[in-house]
XYZ file of C-alpha atoms in Angstrom:
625
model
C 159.483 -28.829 111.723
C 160.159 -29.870 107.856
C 157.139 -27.825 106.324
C 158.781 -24.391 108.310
C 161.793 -25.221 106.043
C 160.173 -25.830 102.402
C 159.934 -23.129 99.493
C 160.962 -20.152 102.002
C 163.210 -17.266 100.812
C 164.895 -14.110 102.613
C 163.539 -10.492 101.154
C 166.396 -8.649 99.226
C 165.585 -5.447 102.009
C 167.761 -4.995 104.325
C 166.522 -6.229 107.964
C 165.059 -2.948 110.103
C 165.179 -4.448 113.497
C 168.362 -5.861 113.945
C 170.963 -5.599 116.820
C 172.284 -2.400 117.128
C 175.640 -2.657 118.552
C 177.506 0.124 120.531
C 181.331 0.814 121.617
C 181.061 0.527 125.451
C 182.287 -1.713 128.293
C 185.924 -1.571 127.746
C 187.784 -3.536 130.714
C 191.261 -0.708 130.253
C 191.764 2.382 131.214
C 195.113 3.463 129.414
C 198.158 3.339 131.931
C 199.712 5.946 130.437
C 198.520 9.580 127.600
C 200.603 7.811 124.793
C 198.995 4.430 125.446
C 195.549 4.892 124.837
C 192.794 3.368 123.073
C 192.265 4.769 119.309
C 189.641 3.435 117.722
C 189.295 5.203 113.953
C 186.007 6.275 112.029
C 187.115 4.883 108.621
C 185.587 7.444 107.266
C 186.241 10.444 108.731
C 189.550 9.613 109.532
C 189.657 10.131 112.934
C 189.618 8.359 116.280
C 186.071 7.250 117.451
C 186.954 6.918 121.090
C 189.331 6.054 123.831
C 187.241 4.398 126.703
C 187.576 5.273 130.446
C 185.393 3.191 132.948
C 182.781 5.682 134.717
C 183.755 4.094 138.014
C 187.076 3.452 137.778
C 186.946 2.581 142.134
C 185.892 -1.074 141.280
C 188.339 -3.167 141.664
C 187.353 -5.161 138.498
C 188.691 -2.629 135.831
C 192.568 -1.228 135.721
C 192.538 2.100 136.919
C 195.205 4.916 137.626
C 197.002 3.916 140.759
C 197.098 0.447 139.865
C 197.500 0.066 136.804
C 200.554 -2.207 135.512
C 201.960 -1.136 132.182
C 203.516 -4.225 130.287
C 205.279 -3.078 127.436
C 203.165 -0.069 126.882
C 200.220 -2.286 127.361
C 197.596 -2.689 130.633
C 196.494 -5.296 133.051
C 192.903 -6.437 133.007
C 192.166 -7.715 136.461
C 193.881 -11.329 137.325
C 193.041 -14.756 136.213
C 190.663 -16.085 139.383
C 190.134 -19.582 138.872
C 187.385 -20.016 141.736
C 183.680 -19.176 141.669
C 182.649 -15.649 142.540
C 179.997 -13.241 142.750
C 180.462 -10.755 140.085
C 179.132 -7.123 140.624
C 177.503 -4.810 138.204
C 179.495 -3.776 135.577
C 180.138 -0.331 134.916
C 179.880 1.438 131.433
C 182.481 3.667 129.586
C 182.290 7.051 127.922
C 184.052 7.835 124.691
C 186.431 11.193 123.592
C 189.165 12.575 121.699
C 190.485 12.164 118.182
C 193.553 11.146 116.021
C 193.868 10.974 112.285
C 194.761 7.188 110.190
C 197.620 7.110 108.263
C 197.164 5.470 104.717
C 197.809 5.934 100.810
C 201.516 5.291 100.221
C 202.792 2.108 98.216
C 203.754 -0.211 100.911
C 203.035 1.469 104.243
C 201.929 -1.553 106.857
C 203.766 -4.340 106.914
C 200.200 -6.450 106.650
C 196.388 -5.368 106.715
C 193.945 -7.967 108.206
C 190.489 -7.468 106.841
C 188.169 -8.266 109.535
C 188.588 -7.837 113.573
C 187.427 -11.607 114.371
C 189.330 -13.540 116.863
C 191.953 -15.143 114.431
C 192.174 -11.395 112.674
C 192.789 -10.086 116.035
C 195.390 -12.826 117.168
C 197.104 -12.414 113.708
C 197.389 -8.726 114.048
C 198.593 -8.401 117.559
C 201.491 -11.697 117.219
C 202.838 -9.714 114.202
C 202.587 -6.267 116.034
C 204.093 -7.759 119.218
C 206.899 -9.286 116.381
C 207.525 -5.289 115.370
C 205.852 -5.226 112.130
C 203.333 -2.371 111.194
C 199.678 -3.594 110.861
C 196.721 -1.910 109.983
C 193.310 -4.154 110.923
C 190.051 -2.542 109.178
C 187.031 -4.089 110.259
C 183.594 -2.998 108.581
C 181.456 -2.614 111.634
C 182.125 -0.501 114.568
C 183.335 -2.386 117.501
C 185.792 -5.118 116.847
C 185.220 -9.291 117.340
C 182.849 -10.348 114.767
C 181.181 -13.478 116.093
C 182.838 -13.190 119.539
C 181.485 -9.440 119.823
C 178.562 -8.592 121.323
C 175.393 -5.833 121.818
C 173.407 -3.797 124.268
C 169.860 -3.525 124.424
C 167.532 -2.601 127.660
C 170.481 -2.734 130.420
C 171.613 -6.589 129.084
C 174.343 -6.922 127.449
C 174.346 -9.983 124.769
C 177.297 -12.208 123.351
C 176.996 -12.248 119.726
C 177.950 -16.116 119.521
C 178.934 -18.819 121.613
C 179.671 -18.246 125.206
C 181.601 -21.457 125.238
C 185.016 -19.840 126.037
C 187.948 -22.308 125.513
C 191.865 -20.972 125.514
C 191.262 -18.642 129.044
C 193.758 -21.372 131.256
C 196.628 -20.560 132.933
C 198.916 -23.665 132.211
C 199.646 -25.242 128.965
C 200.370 -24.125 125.420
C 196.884 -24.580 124.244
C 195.230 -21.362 126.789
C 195.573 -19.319 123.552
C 193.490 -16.703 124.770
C 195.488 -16.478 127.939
C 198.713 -15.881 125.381
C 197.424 -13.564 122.726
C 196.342 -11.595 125.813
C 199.752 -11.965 127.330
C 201.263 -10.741 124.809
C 200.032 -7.161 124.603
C 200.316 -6.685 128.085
C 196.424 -7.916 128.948
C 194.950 -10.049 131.363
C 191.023 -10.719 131.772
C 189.254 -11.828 135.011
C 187.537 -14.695 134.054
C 184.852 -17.178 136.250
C 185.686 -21.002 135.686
C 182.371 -23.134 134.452
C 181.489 -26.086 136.586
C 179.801 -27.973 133.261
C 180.855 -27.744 129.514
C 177.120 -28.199 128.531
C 174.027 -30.311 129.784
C 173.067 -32.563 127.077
C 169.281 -33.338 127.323
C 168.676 -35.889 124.448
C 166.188 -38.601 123.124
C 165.685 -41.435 125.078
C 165.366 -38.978 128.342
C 168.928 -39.276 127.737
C 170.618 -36.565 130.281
C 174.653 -36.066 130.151
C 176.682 -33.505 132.039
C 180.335 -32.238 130.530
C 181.775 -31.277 134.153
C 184.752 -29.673 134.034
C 186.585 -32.650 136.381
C 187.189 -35.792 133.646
C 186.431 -38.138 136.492
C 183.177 -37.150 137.062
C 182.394 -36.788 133.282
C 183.469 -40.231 133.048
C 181.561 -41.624 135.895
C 178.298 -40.491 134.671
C 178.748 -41.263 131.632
C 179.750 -45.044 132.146
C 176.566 -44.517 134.331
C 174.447 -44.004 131.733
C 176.164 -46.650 129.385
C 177.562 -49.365 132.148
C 178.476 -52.185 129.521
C 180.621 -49.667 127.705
C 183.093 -48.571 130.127
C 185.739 -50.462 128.562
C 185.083 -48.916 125.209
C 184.400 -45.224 126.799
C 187.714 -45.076 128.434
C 189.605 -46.074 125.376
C 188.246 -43.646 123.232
C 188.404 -40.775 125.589
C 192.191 -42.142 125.982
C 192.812 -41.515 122.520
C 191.400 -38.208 122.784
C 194.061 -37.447 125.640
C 197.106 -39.225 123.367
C 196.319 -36.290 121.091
C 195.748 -33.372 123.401
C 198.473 -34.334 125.798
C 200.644 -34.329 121.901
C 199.299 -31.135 120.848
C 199.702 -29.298 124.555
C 203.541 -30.593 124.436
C 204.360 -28.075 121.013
C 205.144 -24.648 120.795
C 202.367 -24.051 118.436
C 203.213 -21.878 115.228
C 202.800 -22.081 111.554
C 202.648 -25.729 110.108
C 203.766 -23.931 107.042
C 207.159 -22.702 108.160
C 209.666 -25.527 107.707
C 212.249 -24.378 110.262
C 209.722 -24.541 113.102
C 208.198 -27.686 111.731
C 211.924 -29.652 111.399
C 212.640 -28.042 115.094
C 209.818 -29.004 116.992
C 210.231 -33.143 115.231
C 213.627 -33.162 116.562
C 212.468 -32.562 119.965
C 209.536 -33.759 120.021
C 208.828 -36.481 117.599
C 206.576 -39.022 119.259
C 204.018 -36.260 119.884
C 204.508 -34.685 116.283
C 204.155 -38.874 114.724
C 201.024 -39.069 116.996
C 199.554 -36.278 115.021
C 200.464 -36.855 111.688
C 198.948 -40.580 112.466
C 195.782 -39.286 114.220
C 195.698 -35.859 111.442
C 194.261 -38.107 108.460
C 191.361 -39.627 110.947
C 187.725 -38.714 111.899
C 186.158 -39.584 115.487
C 183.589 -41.317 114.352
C 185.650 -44.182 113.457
C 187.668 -44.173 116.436
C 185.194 -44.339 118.308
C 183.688 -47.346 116.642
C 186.778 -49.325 117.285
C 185.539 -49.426 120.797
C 182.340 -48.391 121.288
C 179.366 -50.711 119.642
C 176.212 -49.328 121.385
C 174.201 -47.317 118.670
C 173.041 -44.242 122.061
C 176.738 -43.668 122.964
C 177.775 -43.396 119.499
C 174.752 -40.919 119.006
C 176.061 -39.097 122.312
C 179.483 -38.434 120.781
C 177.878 -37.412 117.699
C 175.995 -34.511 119.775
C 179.090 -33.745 120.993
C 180.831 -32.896 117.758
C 177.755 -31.268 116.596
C 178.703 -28.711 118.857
C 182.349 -28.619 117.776
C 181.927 -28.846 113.788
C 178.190 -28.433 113.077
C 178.619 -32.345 111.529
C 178.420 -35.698 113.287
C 181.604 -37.876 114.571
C 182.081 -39.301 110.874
C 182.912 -36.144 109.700
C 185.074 -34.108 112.558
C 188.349 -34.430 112.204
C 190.047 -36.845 115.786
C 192.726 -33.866 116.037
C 189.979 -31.174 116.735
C 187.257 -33.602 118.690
C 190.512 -34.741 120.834
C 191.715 -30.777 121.327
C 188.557 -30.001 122.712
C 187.141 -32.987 124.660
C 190.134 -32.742 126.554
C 190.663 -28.932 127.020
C 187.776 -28.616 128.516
C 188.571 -30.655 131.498
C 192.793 -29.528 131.603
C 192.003 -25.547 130.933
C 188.103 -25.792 131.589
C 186.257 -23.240 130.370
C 186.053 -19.810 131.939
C 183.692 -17.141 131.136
C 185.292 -13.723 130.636
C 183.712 -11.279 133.020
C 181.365 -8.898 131.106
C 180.965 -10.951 128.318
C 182.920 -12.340 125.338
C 183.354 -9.015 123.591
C 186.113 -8.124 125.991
C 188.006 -10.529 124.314
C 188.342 -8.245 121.067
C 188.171 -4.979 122.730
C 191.525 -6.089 124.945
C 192.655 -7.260 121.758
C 192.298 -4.398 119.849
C 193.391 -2.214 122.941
C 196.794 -4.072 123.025
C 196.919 -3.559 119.250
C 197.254 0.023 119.424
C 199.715 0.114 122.146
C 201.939 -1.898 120.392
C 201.966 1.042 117.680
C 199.450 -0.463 115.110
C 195.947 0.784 114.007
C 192.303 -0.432 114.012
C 189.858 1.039 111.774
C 186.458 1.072 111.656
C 183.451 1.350 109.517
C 186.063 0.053 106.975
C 184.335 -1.900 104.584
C 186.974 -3.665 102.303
C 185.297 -4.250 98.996
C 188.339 -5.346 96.818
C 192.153 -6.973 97.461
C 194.471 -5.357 94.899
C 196.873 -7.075 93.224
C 199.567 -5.989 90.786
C 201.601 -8.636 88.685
C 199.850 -11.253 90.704
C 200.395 -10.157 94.080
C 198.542 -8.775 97.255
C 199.452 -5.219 97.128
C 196.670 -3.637 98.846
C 192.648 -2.874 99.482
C 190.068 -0.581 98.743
C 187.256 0.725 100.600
C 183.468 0.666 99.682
C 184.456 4.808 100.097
C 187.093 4.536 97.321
C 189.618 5.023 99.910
C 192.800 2.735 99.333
C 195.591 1.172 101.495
C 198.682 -0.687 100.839
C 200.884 -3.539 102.265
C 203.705 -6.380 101.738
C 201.020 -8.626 103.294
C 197.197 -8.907 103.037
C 195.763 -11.295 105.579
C 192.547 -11.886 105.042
C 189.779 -12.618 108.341
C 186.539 -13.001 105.788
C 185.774 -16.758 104.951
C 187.489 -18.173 101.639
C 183.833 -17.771 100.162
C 183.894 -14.112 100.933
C 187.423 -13.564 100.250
C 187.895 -15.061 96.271
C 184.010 -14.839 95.696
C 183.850 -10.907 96.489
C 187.377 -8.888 97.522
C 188.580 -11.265 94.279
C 185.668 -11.314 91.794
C 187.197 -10.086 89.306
C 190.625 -12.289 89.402
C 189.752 -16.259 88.293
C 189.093 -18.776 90.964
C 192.660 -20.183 91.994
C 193.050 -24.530 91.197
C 193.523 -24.600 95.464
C 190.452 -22.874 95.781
C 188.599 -24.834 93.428
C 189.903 -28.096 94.871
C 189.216 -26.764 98.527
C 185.409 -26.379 97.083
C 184.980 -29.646 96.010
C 186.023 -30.720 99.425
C 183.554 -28.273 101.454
C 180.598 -26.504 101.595
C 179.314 -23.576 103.822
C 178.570 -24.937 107.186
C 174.889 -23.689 107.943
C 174.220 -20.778 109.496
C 171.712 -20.305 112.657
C 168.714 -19.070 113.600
C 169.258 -16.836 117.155
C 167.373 -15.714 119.864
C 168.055 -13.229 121.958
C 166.186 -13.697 125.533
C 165.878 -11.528 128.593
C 163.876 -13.021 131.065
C 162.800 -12.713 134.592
C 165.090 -14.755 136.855
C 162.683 -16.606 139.286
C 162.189 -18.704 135.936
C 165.040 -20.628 136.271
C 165.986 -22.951 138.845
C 168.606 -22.345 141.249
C 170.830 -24.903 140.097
C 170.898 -24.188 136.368
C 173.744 -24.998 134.317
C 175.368 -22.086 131.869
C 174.836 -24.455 128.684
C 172.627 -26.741 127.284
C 172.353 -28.725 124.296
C 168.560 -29.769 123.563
C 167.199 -32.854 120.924
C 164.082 -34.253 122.608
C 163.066 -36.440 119.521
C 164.512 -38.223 117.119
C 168.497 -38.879 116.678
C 168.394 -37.960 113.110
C 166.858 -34.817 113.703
C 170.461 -33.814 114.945
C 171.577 -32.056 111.975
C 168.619 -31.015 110.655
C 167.483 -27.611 110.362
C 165.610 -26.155 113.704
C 166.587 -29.522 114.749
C 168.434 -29.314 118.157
C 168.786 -26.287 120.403
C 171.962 -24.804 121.793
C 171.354 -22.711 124.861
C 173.768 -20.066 126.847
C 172.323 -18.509 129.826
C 176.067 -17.022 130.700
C 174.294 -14.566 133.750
C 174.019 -17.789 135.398
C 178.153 -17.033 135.712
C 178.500 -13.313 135.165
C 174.563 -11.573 136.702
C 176.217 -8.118 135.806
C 175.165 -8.959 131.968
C 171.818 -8.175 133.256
C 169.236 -6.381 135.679
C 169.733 -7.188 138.573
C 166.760 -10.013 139.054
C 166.481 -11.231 135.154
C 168.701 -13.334 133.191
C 170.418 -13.788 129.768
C 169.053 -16.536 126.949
C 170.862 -17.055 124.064
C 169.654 -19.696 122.145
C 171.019 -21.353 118.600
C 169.409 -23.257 115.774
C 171.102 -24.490 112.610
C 169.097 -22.223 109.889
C 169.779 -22.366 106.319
C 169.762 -18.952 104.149
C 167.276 -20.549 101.628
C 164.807 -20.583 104.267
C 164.308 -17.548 104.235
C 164.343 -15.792 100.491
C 162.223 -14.283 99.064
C 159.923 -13.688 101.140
C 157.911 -9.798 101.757
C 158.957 -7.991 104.688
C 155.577 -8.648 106.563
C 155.830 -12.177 105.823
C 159.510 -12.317 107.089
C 158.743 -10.985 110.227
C 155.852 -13.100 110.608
C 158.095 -16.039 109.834
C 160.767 -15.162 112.439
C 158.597 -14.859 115.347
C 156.854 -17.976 114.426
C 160.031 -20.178 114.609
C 161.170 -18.544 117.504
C 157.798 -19.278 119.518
C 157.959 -22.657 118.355
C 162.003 -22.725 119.281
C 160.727 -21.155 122.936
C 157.992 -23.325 123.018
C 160.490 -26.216 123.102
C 162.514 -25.199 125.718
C 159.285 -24.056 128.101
C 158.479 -27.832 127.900
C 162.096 -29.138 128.145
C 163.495 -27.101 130.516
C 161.942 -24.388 131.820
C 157.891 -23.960 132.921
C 156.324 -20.350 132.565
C 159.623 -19.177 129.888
C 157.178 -17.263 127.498
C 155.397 -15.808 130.145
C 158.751 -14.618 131.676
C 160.127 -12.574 128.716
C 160.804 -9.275 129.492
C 163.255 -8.905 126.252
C 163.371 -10.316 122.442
C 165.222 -10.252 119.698
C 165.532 -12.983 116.613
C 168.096 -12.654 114.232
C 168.221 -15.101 110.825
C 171.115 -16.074 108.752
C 170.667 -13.192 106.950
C 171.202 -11.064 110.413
C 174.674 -12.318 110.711
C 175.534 -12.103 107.116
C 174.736 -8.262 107.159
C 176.450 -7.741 110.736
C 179.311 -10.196 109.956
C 180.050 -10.285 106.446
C 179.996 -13.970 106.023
C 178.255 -15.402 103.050
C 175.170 -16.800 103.374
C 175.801 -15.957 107.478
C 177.937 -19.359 107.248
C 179.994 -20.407 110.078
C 182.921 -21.789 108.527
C 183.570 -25.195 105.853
C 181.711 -28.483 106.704
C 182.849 -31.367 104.096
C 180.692 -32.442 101.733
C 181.494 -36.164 102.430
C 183.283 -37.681 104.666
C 186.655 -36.428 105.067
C 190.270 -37.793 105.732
C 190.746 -35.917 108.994
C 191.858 -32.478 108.487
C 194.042 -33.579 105.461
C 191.352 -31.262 102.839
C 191.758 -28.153 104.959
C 194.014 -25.298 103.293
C 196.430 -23.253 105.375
C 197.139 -19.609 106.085
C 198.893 -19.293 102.703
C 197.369 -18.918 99.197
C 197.912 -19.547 95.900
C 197.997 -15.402 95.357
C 201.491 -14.130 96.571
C 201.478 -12.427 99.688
C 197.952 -12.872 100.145
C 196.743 -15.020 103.261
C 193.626 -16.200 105.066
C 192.825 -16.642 108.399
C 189.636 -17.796 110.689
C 187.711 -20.824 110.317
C 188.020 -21.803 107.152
C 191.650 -22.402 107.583
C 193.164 -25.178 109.521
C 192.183 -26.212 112.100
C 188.470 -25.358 111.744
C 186.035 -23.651 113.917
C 185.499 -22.465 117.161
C 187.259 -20.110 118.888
C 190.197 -21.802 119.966
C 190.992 -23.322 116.504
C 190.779 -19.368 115.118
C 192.782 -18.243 117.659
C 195.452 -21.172 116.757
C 195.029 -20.339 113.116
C 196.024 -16.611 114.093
C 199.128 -17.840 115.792
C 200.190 -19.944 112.903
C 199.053 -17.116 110.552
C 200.853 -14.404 111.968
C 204.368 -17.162 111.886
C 204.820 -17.259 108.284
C 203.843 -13.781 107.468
C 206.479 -12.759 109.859
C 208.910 -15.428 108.070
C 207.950 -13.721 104.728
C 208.234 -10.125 105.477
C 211.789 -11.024 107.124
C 210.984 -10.389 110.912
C 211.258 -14.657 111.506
C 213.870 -16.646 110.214
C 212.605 -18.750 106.660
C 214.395 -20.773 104.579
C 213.534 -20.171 101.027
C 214.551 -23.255 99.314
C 212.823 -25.921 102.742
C 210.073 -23.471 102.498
C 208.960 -24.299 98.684
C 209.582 -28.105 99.375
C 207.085 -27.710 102.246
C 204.437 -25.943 100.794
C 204.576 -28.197 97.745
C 204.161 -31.165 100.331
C 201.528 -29.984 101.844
C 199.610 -29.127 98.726
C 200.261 -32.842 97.663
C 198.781 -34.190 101.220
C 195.686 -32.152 100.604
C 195.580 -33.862 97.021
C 194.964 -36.872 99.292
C 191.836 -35.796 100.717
């Protein structure tokens, strides 16, 4: 696969057959007139649509006799955790119109750029809180990587389908909370495996959702490590079962921070010992066999796009663990509910979402976060900015003009973009798969240190397996994931780009029709390929990154920056922030983000003098890194 790699460049044009998305499939009908649904044309200045369901007589979707309203919000369904046959899902139409306030010195209390998942949770905690907040998100459905498309009766998840956060116990079901919280709840169907590893070495793991039978099959696999498997998983659980004990909220805000140690502090002196540590090297304190220690790396491939050596313990431990406690449950009809709930719930609470608001520039006056404009000239202002794009996007574009902050330039040195991915949109006929298929795989048929190499391994979501009303009746959903640099692909003339896409995605097919499934070409009935430069256009990420990798091996999650900045009342939020990526670590950084902007627009306690101490401590730890 190394010569599809060399000398290949991305044409400056602008990609013609791309994912069109569309603003359907809402899960609400509004309980009451004055509680529906605005979503606003950013530039027109009106409401795009409020969404009824066409059939609002099935019993998956809220409709008018039984409908809860929860503080002006709405009640999606009920949290199911059993398996279930899900019916076809019913489509939406849109109407009516409403104007977007906007133009006067100060009037939001904040204004999240981007509708992501950590934009979203941001925006709702600080609307729930009372404060004013205006989200404008450049595309024209909300969710960003957790949205999602329609094409030819399927309807695809833009990225992962892994959903963690959707429990109903604990205080890491995040999901479950920011939901909560605007008066939402989502039907969800639980997932009897993580992901089916199929690696070198005919090497085959399943993550089941019980830990007992993980466990078993993998001490299976690797008998004369059992000792060493069930230590390091146990050190896994020392840090989940620490993290799952907080109220989680901003690490930033000292009052929180000196309250939570007084009641908790041998789960907050766990974390602080376990926050400066990568798995990697816990796990070599027990484990010596060179196959299991590959194993675990695949399994933080999936988590941080980088081997064991450089994830941070704290997020391997979250999620190794969370995904037998809170499993992982599939929203029914897709991922993209997710933000549309989000964004319904948003609006309830009193707050705005715009649309086809492209921010092209962060204001500032005397050195602080005043405002935005829009690519239309169109301007808004704030006490708060919070910012969804990734630190790349957000001082290398909305800031180009201002010099590179020292934090920012130290957080550089630290990481680099994360690759982004080459994906493949499948429908296919269903007779193709066998009846006992698992919703995820994770594919590396050669060589170990192909793992993070580009095109290398294969990450595969066939999420109809769960939820068939994604589909026609009788096919089935593949979404399949490749790391994919942006330099692959420059450069190149539009003929020779296309040519280039659907060669690597016949070889990428290819792979899985010997792996996994016999006759998969000949079963296509639907295709689409997008390249990094697909989700940099439809996501506004630079170079279509996913979020900071480290450009060595880091201390733990000691390097990465919090929600604050070194620009006064400017903030980021998303993966680049602690705790990382994935969608439960955005959602977290939401909750923490939304915390201390609510401490510093006076809606949450603070403490002015603990909170400078604080923030010059943690600067100093991230000196460390």
């Amino acid at each position: 696969m190394a010569k599809l790699v060399s000398g290949l460049q991305i044409p400056s044009s602008q990609d013609s057959n791309l994912p069109t998305f569309h603003l359907q499939n809402s899960y609400c009908k509004p309980a009451t007139h004055s509680s529906k649904l605005k979503f606003f044309n950013g530039y027109r200045g009106t409401q795009f649509s409020t969404l009824y369901p066409r059939n609002p007589s099935n019993p998956r979707f809220c409709h008018s006799p039984e409908i809860s309203s929860v503080s002006g919000g709405c009640k999606l369904g009920s949290m199911k955790l059993r398996f279930s046959k899900v019916g076809r899902r019913k489509r939406y139409a849109p109407v009516s119109s409403q104007a977007v306030d906007g133009g006067g010195r100060g009037d939001y209390d904040a204004i999240v750029i981007g509708s992501g998942i950590g934009g979203l949770v941001a925006a709702t905690q600080l609307a729930v809180k009372g404060a004013r907040v205006l989200v404008l998100e450049k595309y024209v459905i909300p969710g960003g990587s957790s949205g999602f498309y329609e094409r030819n009766g399927f309807t695809f998840d833009v990225g992962s389908s892994v959903m963690f956060g959707f429990s109903d116990k604990g205080n890491l079901n995040l999901i479950t909370q920011a939901l909560k919280a605007v008066g939402c709840k989502m039907e969800v169907i639980p997932d009897p495996t993580t992901v089916h590893f199929h690696l070198p070495n005919n090497l085959s793991v399943r993550i089941h959702r019980e830990y007992n039978d993980f466990i078993m099959e993998l001490i299976h696999n690797f008998p004369h490590e059992k000792e060493g498997i069930l230590k390091f998983y146990g050190e896994c659980w020392k840090i989940f079962n620490a993290l799952n004990s907080l109220e989680l909220k901003s690490l930033e805000e000292p009052l929180y921070l000196f309250g939570q140690f007084f009641r908790k502090p041998l789960e907050c002196l766990t974390l602080a010992y376990y926050m400066p540590q990568n798995a990697g090297d816990v796990a070599r304190k027990y484990i010596k066999d060179p196959g299991l220690l590959s194993f675990i790396d695949a399994e933080c491939f999936i988590v941080s796009t980088v081997s064991a050596l450089q994830t941070p313990m704290i997020n391997a431990g979250l999620v190794f663990c969370d995904r037998h406690f809170g499993g992982i449950n599939y929203p029914v009809g897709g991922v993209g509910g997710i933000a549309k709930s989000l964004a319904q719930g948003l609006v309830d609470k009193g707050s705005q979402i715009l649309y086809k608001a492209n921010v092209t520039k962060i204001i500032l006056e005397n050195g602080k976060a005043v405002g935005v404009r829009l690519s239309n000239g169109r301007e808004f202002n704030a006490k708060t900015i919070i910012s969804n794009a990734t630190r790349w996007d957000t001082f290398g574009k909305l800031l180009q003009e201002e010099k590179l902050p020292r934090e920012e330039e130290d957080f550089q040195k630290l990481y680099v973009k994360a690759p982004s991915f080459l994906s493949i949109h499948l429908g296919v006929k269903a007779d193709v798969l066998p009846p006992d298929t698992d919703c995820h795989h994770f594919v590396l048929e050669t060589a170990w240190e192909n793992l993070e190499a580009a095109y290398g391994s294969i990450f595969l979501s066939i999420p109809t397996v769960l939820d068939p009303s994604l589909a026609p009746e009788g096919h089935h959903i593949l979404h399949v994931f490749t790391t994919s640099s942006m330099d692959d692909w420059q450069g190149l003339p539009r003929e020779d780009y296309e040519m280039r896409k659907e060669f690597v995605a016949d070889e990428i097919i290819s792979r899985l029709e010997k792996k996994l499934f016999p006759g998969l070409k000949e079963s296509i009935v639907f295709k689409e390929v997008g390249t990094p430069k697909t989700h940099r256009r439809y996501l506004a990420r630079d170079d279509g990154t996913y979020g900071p990798i480290p450009r060595k091996k880091p201390k733990g999650l000691l390097g990465m920056p919090f929600n604050t900045t070194a620009i006064d009342r400017l903030y980021c939020v998303g993966d680049s922030c602690f705790p990382g990526q994935g969608v439960i670590a955005v959602a977290f950084s939401g909750v923490m983000c939304a915390h201390r902007v609510a401490a510093d627009i006076g809606i949450e306690k603070k403490s002015p003098i603990l909170d400078a101490a604080l923030l010059r401590l943690l600067g100093w730890l991230r000196t460390l890194a």
